mmCIF file of C-alpha atoms in Angstrom:
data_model
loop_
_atom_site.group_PDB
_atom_site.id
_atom_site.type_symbol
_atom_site.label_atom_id
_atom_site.label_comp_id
_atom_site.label_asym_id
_atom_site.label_seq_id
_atom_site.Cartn_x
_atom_site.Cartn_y
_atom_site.Cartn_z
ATOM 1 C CA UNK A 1 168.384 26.814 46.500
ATOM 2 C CA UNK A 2 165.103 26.608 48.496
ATOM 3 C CA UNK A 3 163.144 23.637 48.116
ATOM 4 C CA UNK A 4 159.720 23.134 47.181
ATOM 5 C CA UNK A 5 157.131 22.427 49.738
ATOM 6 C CA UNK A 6 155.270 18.828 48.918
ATOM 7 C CA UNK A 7 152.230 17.169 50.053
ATOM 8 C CA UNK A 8 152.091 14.631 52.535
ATOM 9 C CA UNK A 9 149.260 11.954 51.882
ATOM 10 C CA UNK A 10 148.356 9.632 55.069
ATOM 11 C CA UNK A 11 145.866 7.628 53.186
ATOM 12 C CA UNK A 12 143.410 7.854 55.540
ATOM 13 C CA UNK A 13 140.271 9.782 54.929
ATOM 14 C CA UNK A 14 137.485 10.147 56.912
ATOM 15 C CA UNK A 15 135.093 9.359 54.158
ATOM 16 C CA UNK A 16 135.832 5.752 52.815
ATOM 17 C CA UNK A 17 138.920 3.327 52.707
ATOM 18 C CA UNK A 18 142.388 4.550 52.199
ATOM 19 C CA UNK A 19 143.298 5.606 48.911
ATOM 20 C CA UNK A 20 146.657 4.949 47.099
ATOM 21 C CA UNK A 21 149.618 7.433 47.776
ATOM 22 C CA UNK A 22 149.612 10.075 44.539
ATOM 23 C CA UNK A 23 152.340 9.540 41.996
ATOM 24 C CA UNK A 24 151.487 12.855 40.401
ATOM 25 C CA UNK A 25 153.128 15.241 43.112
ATOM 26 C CA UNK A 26 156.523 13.094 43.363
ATOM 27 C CA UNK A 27 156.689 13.593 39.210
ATOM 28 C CA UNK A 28 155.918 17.121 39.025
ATOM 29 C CA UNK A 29 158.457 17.909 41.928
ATOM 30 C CA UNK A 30 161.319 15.593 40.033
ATOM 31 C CA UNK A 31 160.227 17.057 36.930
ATOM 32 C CA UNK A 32 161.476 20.487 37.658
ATOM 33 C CA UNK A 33 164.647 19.359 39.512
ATOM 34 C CA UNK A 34 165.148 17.338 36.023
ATOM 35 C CA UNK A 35 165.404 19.920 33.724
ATOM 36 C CA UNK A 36 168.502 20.916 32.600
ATOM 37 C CA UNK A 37 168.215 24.436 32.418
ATOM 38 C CA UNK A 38 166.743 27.218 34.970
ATOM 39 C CA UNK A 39 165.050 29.204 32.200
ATOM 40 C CA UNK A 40 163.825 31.310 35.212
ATOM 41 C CA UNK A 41 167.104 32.975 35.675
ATOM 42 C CA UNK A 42 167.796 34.606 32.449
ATOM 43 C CA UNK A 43 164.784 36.708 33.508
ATOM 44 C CA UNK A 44 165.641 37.299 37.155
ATOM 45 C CA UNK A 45 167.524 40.380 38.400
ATOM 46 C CA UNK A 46 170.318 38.926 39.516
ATOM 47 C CA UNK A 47 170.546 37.015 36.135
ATOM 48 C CA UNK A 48 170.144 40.682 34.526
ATOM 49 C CA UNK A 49 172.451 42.104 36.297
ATOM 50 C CA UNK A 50 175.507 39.734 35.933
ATOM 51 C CA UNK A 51 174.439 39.975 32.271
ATOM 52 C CA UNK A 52 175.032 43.581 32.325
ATOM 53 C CA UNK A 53 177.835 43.365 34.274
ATOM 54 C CA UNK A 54 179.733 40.956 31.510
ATOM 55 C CA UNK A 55 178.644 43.422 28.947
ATOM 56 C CA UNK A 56 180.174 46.465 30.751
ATOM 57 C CA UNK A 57 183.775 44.506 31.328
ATOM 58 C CA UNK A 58 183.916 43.053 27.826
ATOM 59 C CA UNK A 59 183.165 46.881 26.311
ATOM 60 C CA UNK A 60 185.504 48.140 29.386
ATOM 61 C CA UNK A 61 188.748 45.835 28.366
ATOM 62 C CA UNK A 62 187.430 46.122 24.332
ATOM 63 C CA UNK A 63 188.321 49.782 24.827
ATOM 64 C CA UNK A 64 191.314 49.714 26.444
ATOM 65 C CA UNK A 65 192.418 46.881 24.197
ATOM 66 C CA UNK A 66 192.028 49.092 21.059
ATOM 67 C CA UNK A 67 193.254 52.021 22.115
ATOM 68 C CA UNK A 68 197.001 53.734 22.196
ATOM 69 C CA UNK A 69 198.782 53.771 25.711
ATOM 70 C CA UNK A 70 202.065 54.196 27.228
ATOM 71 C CA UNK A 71 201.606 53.126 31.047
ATOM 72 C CA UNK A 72 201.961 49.532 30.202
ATOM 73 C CA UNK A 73 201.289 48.432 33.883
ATOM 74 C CA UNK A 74 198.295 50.498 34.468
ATOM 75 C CA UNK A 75 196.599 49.103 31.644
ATOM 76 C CA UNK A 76 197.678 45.889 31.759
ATOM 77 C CA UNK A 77 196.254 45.538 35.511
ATOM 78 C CA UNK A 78 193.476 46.699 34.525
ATOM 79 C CA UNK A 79 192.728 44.282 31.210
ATOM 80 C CA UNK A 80 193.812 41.582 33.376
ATOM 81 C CA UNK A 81 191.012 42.283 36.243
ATOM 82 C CA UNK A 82 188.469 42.857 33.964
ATOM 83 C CA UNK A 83 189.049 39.760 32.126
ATOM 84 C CA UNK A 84 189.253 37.884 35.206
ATOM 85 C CA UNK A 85 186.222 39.378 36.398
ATOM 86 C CA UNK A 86 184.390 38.459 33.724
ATOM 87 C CA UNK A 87 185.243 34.647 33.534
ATOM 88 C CA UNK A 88 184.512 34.338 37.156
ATOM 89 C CA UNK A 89 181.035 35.943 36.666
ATOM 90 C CA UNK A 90 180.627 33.990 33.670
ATOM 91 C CA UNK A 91 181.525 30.936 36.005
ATOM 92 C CA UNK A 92 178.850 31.722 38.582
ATOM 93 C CA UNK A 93 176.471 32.513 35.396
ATOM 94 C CA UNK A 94 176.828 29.130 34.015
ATOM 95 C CA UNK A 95 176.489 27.517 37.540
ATOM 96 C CA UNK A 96 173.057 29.450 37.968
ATOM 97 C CA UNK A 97 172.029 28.730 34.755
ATOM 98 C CA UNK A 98 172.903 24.880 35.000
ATOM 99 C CA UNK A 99 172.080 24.202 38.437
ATOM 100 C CA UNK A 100 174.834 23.053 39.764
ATOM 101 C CA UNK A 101 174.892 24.511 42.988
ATOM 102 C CA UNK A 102 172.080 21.154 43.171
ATOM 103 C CA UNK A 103 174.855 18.786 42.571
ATOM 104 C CA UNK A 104 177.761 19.610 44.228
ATOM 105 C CA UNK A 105 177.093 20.525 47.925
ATOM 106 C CA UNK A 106 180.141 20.600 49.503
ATOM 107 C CA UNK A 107 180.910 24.128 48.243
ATOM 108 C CA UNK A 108 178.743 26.899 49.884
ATOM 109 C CA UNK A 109 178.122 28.424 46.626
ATOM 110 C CA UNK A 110 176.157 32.400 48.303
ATOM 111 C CA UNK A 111 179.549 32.975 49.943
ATOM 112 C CA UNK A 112 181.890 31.794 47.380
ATOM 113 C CA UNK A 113 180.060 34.524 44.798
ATOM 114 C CA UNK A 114 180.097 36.860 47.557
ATOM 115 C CA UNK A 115 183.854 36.641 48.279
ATOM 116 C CA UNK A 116 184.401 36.585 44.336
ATOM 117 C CA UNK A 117 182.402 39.676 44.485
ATOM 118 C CA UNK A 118 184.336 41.584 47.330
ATOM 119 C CA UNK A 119 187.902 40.647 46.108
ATOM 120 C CA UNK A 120 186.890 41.332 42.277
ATOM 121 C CA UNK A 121 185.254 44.294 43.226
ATOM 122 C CA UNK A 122 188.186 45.888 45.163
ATOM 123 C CA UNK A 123 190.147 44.945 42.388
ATOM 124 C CA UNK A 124 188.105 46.489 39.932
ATOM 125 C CA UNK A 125 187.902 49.781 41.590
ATOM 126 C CA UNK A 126 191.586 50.049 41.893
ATOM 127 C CA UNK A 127 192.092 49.507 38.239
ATOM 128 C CA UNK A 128 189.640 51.607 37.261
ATOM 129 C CA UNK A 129 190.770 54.488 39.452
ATOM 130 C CA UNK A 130 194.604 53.940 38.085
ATOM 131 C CA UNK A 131 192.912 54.062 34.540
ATOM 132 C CA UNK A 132 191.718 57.290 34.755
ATOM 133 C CA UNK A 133 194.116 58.564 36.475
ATOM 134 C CA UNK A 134 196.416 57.503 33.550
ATOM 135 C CA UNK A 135 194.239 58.366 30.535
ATOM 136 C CA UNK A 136 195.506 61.714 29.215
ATOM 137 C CA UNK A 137 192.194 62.267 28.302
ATOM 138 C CA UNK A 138 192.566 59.418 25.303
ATOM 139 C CA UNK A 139 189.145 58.945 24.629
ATOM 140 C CA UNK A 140 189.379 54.878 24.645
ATOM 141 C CA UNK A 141 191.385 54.870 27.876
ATOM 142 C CA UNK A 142 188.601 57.073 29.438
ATOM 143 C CA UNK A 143 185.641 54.896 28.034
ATOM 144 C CA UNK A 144 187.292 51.889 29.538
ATOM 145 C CA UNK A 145 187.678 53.473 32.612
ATOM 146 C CA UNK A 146 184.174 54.310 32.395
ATOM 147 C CA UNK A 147 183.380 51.156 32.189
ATOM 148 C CA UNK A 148 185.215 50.065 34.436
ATOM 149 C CA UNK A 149 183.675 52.267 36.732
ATOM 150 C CA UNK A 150 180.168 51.435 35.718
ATOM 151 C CA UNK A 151 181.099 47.346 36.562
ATOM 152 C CA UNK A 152 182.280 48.298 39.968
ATOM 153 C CA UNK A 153 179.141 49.953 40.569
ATOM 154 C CA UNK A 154 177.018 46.936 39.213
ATOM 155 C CA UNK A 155 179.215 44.075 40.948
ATOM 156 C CA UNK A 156 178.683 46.648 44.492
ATOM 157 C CA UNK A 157 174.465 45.640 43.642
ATOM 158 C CA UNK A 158 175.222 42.462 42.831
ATOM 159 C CA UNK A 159 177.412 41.887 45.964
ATOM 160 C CA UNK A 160 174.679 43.898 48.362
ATOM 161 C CA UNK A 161 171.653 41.983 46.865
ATOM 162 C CA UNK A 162 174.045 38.494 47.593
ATOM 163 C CA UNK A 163 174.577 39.703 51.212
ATOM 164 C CA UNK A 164 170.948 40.845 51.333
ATOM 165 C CA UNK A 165 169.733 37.248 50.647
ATOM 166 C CA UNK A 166 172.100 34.864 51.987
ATOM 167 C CA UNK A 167 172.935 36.601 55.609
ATOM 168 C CA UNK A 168 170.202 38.628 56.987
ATOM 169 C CA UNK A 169 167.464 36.196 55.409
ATOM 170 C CA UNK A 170 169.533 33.396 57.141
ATOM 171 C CA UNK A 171 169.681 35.820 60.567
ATOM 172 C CA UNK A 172 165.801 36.899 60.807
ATOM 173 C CA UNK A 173 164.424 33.545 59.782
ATOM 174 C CA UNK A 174 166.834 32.056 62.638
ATOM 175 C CA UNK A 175 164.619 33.657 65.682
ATOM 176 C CA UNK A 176 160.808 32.616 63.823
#
């Protein structure tokens, strides 16, 4: 979301007559902002991380999906805020991945994920806490809860490194 720095040409040079203005730096700066994919971001962390934590939910509901329970509204909380949880990340996956934070503007895209991340991540925690609580040592009830502990304690990174970034980068660069 930070853009590039450019070159600024005058024209004037102190060793002969003005030369033309560079087309070269105004491609190579639309170039990139062309493409349609970020290839970048499948190698970042924070790509790597929502990565790991749609893996996690997917195994996480898998588990509970498969196995035998009676608590029908323990489990079904919990299938429903992991699936949830992982279209949403998927959501801000594809957005990264697409650029589309570029196109549409209006939305402050840092504190929508972060807000995703705080509500999902309560949400998560709750359901995973119930789970266990209600396994009866089942061993697919107790993997999912697992799980489901392991995504609350990757969307909790992903949520501090989102905080880290947008607000106190935004609050120490305000006083330079």
């Amino acid at each position: 979301m930070s853009h590039g720095a450019g070159v600024i040409r005058t024209g004037v040079s102190s060793g002969g007559p003005a030369a033309p203005p560079s087309v070269t730096v105004a491609s190579s700066s639309a170039g990139s902002d062309a493409e349609l994919m970020d290839g970048g971001y499948f190698r970042s962390c924070a790509g790597m991380l929502k990565v790991a934590q749609m893996i996690s939910l997917l195994i996480g509901f898998i588990s509970v999906n498969n196995s035998s329970w009676t608590d029908y509204s323990a489990y079904s909380f919990f299938q429903i805020v992991t699936l949830c949880d992982l279209v949403m990340i998927l959501f801000f996956y594809i957005m990264h991945i697409f650029r589309v934070y570029r196109k549409l503007t209006c939305v402050s895209w840092p504190l929508a994920e972060f807000l995703h991340y705080l509500i999902g991540t309560i949400l998560l925690l709750i359901g995973s806490i119930v789970a266990a609580a209600k396994s009866y040592n089942i061993t697919g009830l107790v993997a999912g809860a697992t799980f489901g502990f392991l995504a609350t304690i990757l969307c909790v990174i992903s949520m501090w490194s989102s905080y880290k970034v947008s607000c106190i980068t935004q609050s120490t660069s305000k006083y330079r």
